[in-house]
mmCIF file of C-alpha atoms and ligand atoms in Angstrom:
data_model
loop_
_atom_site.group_PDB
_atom_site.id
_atom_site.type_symbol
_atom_site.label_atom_id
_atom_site.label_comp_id
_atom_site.label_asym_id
_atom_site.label_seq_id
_atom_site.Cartn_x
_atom_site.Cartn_y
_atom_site.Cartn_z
ATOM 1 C CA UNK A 1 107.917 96.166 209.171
ATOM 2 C CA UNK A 2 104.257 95.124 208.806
ATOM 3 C CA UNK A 3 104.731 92.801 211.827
ATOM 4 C CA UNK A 4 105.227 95.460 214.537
ATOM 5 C CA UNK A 5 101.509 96.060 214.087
ATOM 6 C CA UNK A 6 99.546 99.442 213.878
ATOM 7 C CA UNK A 7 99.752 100.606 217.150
ATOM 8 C CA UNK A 8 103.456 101.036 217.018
ATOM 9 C CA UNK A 9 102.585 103.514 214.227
ATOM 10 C CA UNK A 10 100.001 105.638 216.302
ATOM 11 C CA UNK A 11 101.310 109.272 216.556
ATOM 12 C CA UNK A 12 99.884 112.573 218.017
ATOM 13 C CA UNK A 13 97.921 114.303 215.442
ATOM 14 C CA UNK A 14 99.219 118.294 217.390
ATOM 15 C CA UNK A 15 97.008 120.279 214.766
ATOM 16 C CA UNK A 16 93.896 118.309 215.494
ATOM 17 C CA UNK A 17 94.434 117.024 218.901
ATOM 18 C CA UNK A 18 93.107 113.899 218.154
ATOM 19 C CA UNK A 19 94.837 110.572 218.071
ATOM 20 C CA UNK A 20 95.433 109.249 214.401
ATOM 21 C CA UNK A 21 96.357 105.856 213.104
ATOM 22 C CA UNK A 22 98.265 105.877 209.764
ATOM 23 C CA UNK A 23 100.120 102.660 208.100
ATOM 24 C CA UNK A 24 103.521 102.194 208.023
ATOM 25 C CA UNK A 25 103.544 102.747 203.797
ATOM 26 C CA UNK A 26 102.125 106.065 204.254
ATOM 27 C CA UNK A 27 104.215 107.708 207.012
ATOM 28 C CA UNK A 28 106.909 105.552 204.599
ATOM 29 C CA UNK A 29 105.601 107.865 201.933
ATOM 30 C CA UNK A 30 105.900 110.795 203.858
ATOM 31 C CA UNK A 31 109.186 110.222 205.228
ATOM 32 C CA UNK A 32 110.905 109.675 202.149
ATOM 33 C CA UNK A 33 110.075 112.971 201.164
ATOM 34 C CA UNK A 34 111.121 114.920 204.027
ATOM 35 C CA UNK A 35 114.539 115.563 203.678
ATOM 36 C CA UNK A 36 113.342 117.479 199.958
ATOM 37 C CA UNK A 37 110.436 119.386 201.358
ATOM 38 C CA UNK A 38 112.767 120.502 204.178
ATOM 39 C CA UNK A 39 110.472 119.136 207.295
ATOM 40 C CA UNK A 40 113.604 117.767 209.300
ATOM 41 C CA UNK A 41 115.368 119.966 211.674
ATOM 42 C CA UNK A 42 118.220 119.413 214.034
ATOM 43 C CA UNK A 43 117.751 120.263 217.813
ATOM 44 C CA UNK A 44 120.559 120.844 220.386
ATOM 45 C CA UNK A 45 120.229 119.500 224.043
ATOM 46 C CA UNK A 46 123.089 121.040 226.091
ATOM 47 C CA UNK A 47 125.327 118.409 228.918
ATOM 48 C CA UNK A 48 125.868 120.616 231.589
ATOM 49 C CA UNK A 49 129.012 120.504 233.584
ATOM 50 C CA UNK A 50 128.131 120.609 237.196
ATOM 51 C CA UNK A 51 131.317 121.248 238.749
ATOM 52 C CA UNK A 52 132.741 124.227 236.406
ATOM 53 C CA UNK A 53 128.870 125.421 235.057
ATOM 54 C CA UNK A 54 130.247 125.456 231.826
ATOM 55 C CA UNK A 55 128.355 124.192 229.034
ATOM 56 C CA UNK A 56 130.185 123.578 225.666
ATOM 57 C CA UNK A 57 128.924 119.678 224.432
ATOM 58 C CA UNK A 58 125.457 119.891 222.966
ATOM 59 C CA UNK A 59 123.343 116.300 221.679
ATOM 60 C CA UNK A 60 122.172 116.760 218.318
ATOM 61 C CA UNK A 61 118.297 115.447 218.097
ATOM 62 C CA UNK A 62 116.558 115.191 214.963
ATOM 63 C CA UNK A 63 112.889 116.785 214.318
ATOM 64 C CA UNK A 64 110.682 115.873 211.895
ATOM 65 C CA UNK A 65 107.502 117.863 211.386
ATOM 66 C CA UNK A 66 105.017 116.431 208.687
ATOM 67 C CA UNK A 67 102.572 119.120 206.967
ATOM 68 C CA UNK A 68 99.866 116.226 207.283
ATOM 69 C CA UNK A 69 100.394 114.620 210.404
ATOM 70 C CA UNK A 70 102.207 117.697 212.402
ATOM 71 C CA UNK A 71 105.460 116.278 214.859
ATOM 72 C CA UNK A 72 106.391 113.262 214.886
ATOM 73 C CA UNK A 73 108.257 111.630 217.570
ATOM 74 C CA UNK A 74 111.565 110.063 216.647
ATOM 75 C CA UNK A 75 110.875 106.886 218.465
ATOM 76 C CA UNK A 76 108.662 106.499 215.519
ATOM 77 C CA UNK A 77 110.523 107.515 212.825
ATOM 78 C CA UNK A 78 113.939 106.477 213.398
ATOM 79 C CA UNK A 79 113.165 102.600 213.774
ATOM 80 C CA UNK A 80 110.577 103.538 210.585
ATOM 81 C CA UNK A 81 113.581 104.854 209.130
ATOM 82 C CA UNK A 82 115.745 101.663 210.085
ATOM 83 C CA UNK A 83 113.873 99.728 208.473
ATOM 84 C CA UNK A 84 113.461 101.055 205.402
ATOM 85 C CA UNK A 85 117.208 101.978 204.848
ATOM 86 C CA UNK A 86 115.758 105.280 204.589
ATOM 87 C CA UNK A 87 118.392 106.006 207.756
ATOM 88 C CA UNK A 88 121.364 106.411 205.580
ATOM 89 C CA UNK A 89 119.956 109.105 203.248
ATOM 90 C CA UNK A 90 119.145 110.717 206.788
ATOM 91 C CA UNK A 91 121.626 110.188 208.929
ATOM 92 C CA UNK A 92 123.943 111.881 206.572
ATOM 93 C CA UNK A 93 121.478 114.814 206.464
ATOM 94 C CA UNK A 94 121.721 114.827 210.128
ATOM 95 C CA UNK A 95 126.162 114.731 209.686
ATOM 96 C CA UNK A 96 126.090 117.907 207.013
ATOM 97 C CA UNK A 97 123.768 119.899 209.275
ATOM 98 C CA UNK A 98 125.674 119.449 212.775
ATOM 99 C CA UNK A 99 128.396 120.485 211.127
ATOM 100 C CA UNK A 100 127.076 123.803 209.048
ATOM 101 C CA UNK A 101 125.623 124.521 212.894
ATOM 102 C CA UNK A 102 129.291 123.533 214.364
ATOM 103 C CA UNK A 103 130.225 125.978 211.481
ATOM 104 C CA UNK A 104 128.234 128.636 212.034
ATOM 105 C CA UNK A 105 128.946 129.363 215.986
ATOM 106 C CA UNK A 106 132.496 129.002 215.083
ATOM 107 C CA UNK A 107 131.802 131.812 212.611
ATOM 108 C CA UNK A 108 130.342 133.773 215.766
ATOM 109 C CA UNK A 109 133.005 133.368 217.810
ATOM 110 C CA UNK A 110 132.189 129.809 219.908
ATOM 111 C CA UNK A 111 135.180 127.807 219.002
ATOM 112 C CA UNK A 112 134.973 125.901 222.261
ATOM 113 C CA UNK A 113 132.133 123.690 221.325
ATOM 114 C CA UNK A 114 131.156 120.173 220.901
ATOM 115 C CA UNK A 115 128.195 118.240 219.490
ATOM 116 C CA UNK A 116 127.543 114.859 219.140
ATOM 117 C CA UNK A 117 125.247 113.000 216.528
ATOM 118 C CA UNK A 118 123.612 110.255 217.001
ATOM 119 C CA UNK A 119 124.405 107.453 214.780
ATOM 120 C CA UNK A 120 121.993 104.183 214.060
ATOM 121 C CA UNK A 121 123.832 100.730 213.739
ATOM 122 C CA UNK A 122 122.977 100.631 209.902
ATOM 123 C CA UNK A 123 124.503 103.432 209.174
ATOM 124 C CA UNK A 124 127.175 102.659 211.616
ATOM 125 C CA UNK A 125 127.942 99.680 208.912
ATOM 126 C CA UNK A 126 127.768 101.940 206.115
ATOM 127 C CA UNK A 127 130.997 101.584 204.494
ATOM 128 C CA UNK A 128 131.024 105.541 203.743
ATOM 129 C CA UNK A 129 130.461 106.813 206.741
ATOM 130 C CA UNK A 130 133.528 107.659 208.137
ATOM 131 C CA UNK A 131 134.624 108.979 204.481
ATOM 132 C CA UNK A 132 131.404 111.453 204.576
ATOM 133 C CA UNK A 133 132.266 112.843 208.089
ATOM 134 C CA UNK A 134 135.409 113.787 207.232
ATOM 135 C CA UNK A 135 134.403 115.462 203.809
ATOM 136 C CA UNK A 136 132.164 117.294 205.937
ATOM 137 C CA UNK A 137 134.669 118.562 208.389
ATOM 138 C CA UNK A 138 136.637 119.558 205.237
ATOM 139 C CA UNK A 139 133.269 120.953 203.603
ATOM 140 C CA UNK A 140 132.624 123.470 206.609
ATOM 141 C CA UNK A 141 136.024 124.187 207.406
ATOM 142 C CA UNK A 142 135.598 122.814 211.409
ATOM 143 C CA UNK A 143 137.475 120.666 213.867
ATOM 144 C CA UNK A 144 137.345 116.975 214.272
ATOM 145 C CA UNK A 145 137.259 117.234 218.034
ATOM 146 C CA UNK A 146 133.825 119.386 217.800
ATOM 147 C CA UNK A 147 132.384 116.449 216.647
ATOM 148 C CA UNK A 148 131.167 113.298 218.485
ATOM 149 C CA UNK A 149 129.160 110.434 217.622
ATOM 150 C CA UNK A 150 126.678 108.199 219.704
ATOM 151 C CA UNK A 151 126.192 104.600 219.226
ATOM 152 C CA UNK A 152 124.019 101.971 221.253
ATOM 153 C CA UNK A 153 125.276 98.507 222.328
ATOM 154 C CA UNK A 154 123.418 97.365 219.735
ATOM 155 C CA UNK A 155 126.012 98.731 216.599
ATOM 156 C CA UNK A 156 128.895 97.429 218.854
ATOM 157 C CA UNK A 157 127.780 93.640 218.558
ATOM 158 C CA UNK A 158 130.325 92.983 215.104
ATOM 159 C CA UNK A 159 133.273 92.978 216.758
ATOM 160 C CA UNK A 160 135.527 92.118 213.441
ATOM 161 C CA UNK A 161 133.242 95.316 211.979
ATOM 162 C CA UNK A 162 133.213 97.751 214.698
ATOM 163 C CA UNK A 163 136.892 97.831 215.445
ATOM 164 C CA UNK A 164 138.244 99.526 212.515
ATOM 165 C CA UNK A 165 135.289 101.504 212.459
ATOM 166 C CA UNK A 166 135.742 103.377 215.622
ATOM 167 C CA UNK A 167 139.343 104.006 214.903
ATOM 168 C CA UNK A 168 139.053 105.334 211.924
ATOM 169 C CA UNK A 169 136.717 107.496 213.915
ATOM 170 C CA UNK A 170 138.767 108.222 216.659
ATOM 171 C CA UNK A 171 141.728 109.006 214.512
ATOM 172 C CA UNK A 172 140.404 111.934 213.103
ATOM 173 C CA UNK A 173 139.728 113.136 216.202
ATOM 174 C CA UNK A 174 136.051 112.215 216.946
ATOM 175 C CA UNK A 175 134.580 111.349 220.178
ATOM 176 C CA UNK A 176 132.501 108.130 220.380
ATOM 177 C CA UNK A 177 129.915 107.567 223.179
ATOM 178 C CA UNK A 178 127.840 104.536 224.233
ATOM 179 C CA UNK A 179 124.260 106.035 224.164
ATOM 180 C CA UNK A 180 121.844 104.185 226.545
ATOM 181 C CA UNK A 181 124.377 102.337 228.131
ATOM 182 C CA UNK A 182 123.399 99.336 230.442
ATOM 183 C CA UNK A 183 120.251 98.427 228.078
ATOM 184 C CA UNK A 184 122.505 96.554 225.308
ATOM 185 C CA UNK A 185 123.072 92.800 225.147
ATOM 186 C CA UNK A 186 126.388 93.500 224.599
ATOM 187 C CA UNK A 187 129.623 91.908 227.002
ATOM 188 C CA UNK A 188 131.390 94.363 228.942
ATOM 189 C CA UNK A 189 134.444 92.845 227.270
ATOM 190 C CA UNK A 190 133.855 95.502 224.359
ATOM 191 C CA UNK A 191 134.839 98.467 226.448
ATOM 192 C CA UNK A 192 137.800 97.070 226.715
ATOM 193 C CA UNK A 193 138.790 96.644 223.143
ATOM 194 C CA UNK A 194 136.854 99.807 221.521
ATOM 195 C CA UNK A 195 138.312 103.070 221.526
ATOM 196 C CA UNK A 196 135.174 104.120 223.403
ATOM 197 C CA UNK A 197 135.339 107.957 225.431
ATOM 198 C CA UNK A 198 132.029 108.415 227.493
ATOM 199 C CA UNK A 199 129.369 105.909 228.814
ATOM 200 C CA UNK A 200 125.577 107.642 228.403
ATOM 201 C CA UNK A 201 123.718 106.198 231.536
ATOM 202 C CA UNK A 202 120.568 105.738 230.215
ATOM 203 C CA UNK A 203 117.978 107.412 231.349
ATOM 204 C CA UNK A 204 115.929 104.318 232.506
ATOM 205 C CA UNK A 205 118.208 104.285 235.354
ATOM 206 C CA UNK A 206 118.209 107.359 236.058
ATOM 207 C CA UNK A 207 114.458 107.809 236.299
ATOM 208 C CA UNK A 208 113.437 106.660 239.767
ATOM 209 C CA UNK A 209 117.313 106.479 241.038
ATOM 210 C CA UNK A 210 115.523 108.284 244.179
ATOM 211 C CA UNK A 211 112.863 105.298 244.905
ATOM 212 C CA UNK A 212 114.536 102.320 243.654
ATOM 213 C CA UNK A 213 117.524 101.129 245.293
ATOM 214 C CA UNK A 214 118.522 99.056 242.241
ATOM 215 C CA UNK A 215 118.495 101.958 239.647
ATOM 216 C CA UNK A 216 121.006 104.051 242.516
ATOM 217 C CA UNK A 217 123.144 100.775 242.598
ATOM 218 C CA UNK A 218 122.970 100.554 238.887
ATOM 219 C CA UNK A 219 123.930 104.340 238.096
ATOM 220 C CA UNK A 220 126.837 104.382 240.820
ATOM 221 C CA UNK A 221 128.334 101.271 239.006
ATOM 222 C CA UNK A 222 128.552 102.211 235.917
ATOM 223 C CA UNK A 223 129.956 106.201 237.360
ATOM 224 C CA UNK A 224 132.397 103.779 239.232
ATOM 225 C CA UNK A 225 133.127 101.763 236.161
ATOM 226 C CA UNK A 226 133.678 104.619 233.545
ATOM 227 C CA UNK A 227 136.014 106.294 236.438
ATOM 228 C CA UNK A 228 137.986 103.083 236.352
ATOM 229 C CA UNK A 229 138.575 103.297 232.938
ATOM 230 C CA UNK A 230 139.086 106.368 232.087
ATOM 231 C CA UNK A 231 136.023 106.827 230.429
ATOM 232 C CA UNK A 232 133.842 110.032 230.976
ATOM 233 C CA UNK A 233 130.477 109.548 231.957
ATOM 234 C CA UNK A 234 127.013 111.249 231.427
ATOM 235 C CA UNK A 235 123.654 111.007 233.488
ATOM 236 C CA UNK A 236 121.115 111.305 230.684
ATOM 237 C CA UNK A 237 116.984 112.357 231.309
ATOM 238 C CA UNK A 238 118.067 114.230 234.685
ATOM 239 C CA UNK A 239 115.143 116.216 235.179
ATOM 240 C CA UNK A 240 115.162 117.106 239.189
ATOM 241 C CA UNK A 241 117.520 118.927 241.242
ATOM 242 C CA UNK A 242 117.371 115.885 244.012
ATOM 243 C CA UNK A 243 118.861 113.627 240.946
ATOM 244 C CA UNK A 244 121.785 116.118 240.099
ATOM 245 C CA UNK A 245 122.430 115.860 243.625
ATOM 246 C CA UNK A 246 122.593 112.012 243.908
ATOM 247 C CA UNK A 247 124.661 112.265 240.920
ATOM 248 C CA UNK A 248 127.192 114.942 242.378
ATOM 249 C CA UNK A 249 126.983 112.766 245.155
ATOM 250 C CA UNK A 250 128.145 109.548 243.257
ATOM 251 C CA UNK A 251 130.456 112.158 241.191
ATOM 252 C CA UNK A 252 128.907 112.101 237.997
ATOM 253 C CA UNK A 253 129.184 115.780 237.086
ATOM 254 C CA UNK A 254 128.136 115.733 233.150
ATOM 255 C CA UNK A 255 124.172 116.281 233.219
ATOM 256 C CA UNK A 256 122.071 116.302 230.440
ATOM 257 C CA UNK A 257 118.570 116.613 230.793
ATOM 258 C CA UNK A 258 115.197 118.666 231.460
ATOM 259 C CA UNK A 259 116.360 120.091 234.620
ATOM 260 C CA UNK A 260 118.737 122.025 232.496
ATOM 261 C CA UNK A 261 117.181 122.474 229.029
ATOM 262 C CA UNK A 262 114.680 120.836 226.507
ATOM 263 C CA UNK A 263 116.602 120.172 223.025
ATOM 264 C CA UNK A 264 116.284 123.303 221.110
ATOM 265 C CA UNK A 265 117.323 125.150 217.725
ATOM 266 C CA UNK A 266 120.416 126.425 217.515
ATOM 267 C CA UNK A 267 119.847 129.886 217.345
ATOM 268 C CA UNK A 268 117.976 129.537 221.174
ATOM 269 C CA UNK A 269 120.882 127.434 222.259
ATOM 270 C CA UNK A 270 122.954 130.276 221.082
ATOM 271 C CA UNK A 271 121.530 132.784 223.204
ATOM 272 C CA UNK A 272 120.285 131.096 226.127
ATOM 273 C CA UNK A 273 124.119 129.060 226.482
ATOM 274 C CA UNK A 274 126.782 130.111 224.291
ATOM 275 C CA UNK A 275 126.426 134.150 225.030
ATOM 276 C CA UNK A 276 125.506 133.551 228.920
ATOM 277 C CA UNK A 277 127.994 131.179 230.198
ATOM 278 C CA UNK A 278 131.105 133.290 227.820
ATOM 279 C CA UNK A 279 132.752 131.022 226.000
ATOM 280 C CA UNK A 280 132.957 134.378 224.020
ATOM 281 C CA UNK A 281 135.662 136.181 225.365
HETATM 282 P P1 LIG B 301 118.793 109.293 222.668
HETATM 283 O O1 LIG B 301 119.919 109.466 221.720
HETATM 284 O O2 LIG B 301 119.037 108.453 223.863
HETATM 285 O O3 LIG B 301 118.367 110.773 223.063
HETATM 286 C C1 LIG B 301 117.862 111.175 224.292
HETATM 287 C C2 LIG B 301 116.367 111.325 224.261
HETATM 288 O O4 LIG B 301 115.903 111.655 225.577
HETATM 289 C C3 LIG B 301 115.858 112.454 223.361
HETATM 290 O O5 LIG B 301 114.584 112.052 222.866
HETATM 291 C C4 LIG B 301 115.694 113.603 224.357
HETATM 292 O O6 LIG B 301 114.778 114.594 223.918
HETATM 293 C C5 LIG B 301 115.155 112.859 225.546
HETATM 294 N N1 LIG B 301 115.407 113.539 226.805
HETATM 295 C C6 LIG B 301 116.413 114.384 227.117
HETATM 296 N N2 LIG B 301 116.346 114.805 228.378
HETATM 297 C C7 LIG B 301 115.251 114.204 228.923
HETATM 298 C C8 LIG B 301 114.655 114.242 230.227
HETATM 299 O O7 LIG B 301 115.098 114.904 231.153
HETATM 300 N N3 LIG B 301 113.533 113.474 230.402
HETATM 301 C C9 LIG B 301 113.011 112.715 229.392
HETATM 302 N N4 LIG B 301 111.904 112.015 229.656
HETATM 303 N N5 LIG B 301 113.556 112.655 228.156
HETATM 304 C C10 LIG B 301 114.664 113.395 227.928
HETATM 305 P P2 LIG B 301 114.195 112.229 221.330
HETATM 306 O O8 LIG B 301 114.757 113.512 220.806
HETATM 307 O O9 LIG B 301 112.736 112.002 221.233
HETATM 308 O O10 LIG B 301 114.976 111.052 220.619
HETATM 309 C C11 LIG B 301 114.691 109.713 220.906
HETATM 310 C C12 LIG B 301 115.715 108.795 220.304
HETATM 311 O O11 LIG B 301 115.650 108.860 218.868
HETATM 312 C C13 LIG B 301 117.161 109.169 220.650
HETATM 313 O O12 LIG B 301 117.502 108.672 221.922
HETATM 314 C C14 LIG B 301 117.897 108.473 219.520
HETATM 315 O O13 LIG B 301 118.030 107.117 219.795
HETATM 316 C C15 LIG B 301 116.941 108.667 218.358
HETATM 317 N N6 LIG B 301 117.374 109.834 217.570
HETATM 318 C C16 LIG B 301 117.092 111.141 217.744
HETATM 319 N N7 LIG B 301 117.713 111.896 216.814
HETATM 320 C C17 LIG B 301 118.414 111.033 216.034
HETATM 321 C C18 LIG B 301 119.272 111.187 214.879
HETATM 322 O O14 LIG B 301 119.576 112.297 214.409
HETATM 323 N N8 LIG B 301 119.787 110.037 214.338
HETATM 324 C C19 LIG B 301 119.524 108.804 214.866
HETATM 325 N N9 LIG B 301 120.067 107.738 214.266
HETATM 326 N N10 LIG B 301 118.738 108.635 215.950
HETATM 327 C C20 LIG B 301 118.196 109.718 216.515
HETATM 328 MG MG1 LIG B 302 121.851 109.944 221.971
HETATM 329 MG MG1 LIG B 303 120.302 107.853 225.160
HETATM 330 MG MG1 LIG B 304 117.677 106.004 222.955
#
């Protein structure tokens, strides 16, 4: 860990408005403590479906807000986090509470919901994992298929690993997407052999797919690709009109991004989606 240096480690002090360096052992501290003093919270991001308006598949993002050192960004927490195994202990905090939420808007009447976690490769490897997600589902009383994970390229290297992984996954009814996809080392031979359901552009791509000619050739390759294959696909970091347009264009019609919605709590995800677009008949 030491090796990444300090400045991977400098965070936004909100509270003082001041730039703050802190070492890796004490945001470790921190950290390890979060989950107990009840700092984390999940945040919903809502994929928008451009051709119907409907809006039932929601991203799960984690927030972590330290008394000390106010929010900190999960680009710095999760590799932190990674690192220090301190993922697992997390990432099944992050399983338990998707699914009370999944739970709870059931309870209000949304049955027609889905959210996906995101899932790190180390606790992809974890042999409980699967075990724990379905104790959940049995622990809140809610559907497989209102469940999805996301994994990178990067947890999909193990092909001997990954395999029975995913189906186990996929057999209790689980979607599985490939966040960030087109910035892995991976082969695209592994599409072919995982049970795989949506490609994530990545939002690199989608970025400047206005000015650069490369990211547009990119993003309508891999729309072409996941069409080929049956896969779904989602434009992720859309945060302009023009690119929901470029992506209608290319017919990409599963947005998620600022254009449409900041992640948020659940309870303003509830109001501002779930009661507006009717999934409540
Ligand atoms: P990700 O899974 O690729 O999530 C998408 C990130 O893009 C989120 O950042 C989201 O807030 C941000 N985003 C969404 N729309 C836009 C947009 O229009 N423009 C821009 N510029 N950004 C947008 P966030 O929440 O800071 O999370 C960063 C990364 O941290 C995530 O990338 C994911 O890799 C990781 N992460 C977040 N929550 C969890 C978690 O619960 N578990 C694990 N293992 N990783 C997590
Ligand atoms: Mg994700
Ligand atoms: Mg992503
Ligand atoms: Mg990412």
């Amino acid at each position: 860990v030491k090796e990444r240096g300090k400045a991977h480690y400098q965070f936004y002090r909100t509270e003082m408005n001041s730039s703050v360096f802190t070492n890796v052992v004490t945001l470790e501290t921190h950290l390890r403590k979060a989950i107990d003093k009840a700092e984390l919270s999940l945040y919903y991001q809502p994929q928008v479906n451009t051709e119907t308006g409907e809006v039932k598949n929601f991203e799960a993002l984690l927030r972590w807000k330290d008394r000390e050192f106010g929010h900190i960004s999960p680009s710095i927490f999760i590799p932190l986090a990674e690192d220090t195994g301190l993922i697992i202990s997390i990432g099944y905090w992050v399983i338990e509470n998707a699914c009370r939420q999944i739970k709870s808007w059931n309870d209000n009447g949304y049955d027609d919901i889905h959210v996906a976690i995101n899932i790190s490769p180390k606790q992809f490897q974890h042999p409980n994992l699967v075990q724990f997600i379905q104790s959940m589902i049995k622990k809140y009383d809610i559907q497989a298929s209102s469940l999805g994970i996301e994994i990178t390229e990067g947890a999909m290297n193990d092909t001997k690993e990954t395999i029975p992984i995913l189906k186990k996954v996929k057999e209790l009814g689980i979607s599985i997407s490939v966040d960030d996809f087109g910035t892995g080392y991976s082969s695209l031979n592994y599409i072919k052999q995982f049970p795989i359901d949506v490609l994530k552009i990545d939002q690199s791509f989608i970025r400047d797919i206005l000015l650069d000619e490369k990211d547009a050739a990119i993003t309508s390759t891999i729309i072409h690709l996941g069409k080929s294959l049956g896969l779904e696909v989602v434009a992720e970091g859309v945060e302009n009109q023009k690119q929901v347009e470029f992506l209608s264009n290319a017919e990409c019609y599963k947005i998620q991004g600022f254009y449409y919605s900041k992640p948020l709590p659940g309870d303003e995800i509830e109001k501002r989606f779930l009661v507006n677009n009717k999934l409540k008949q």
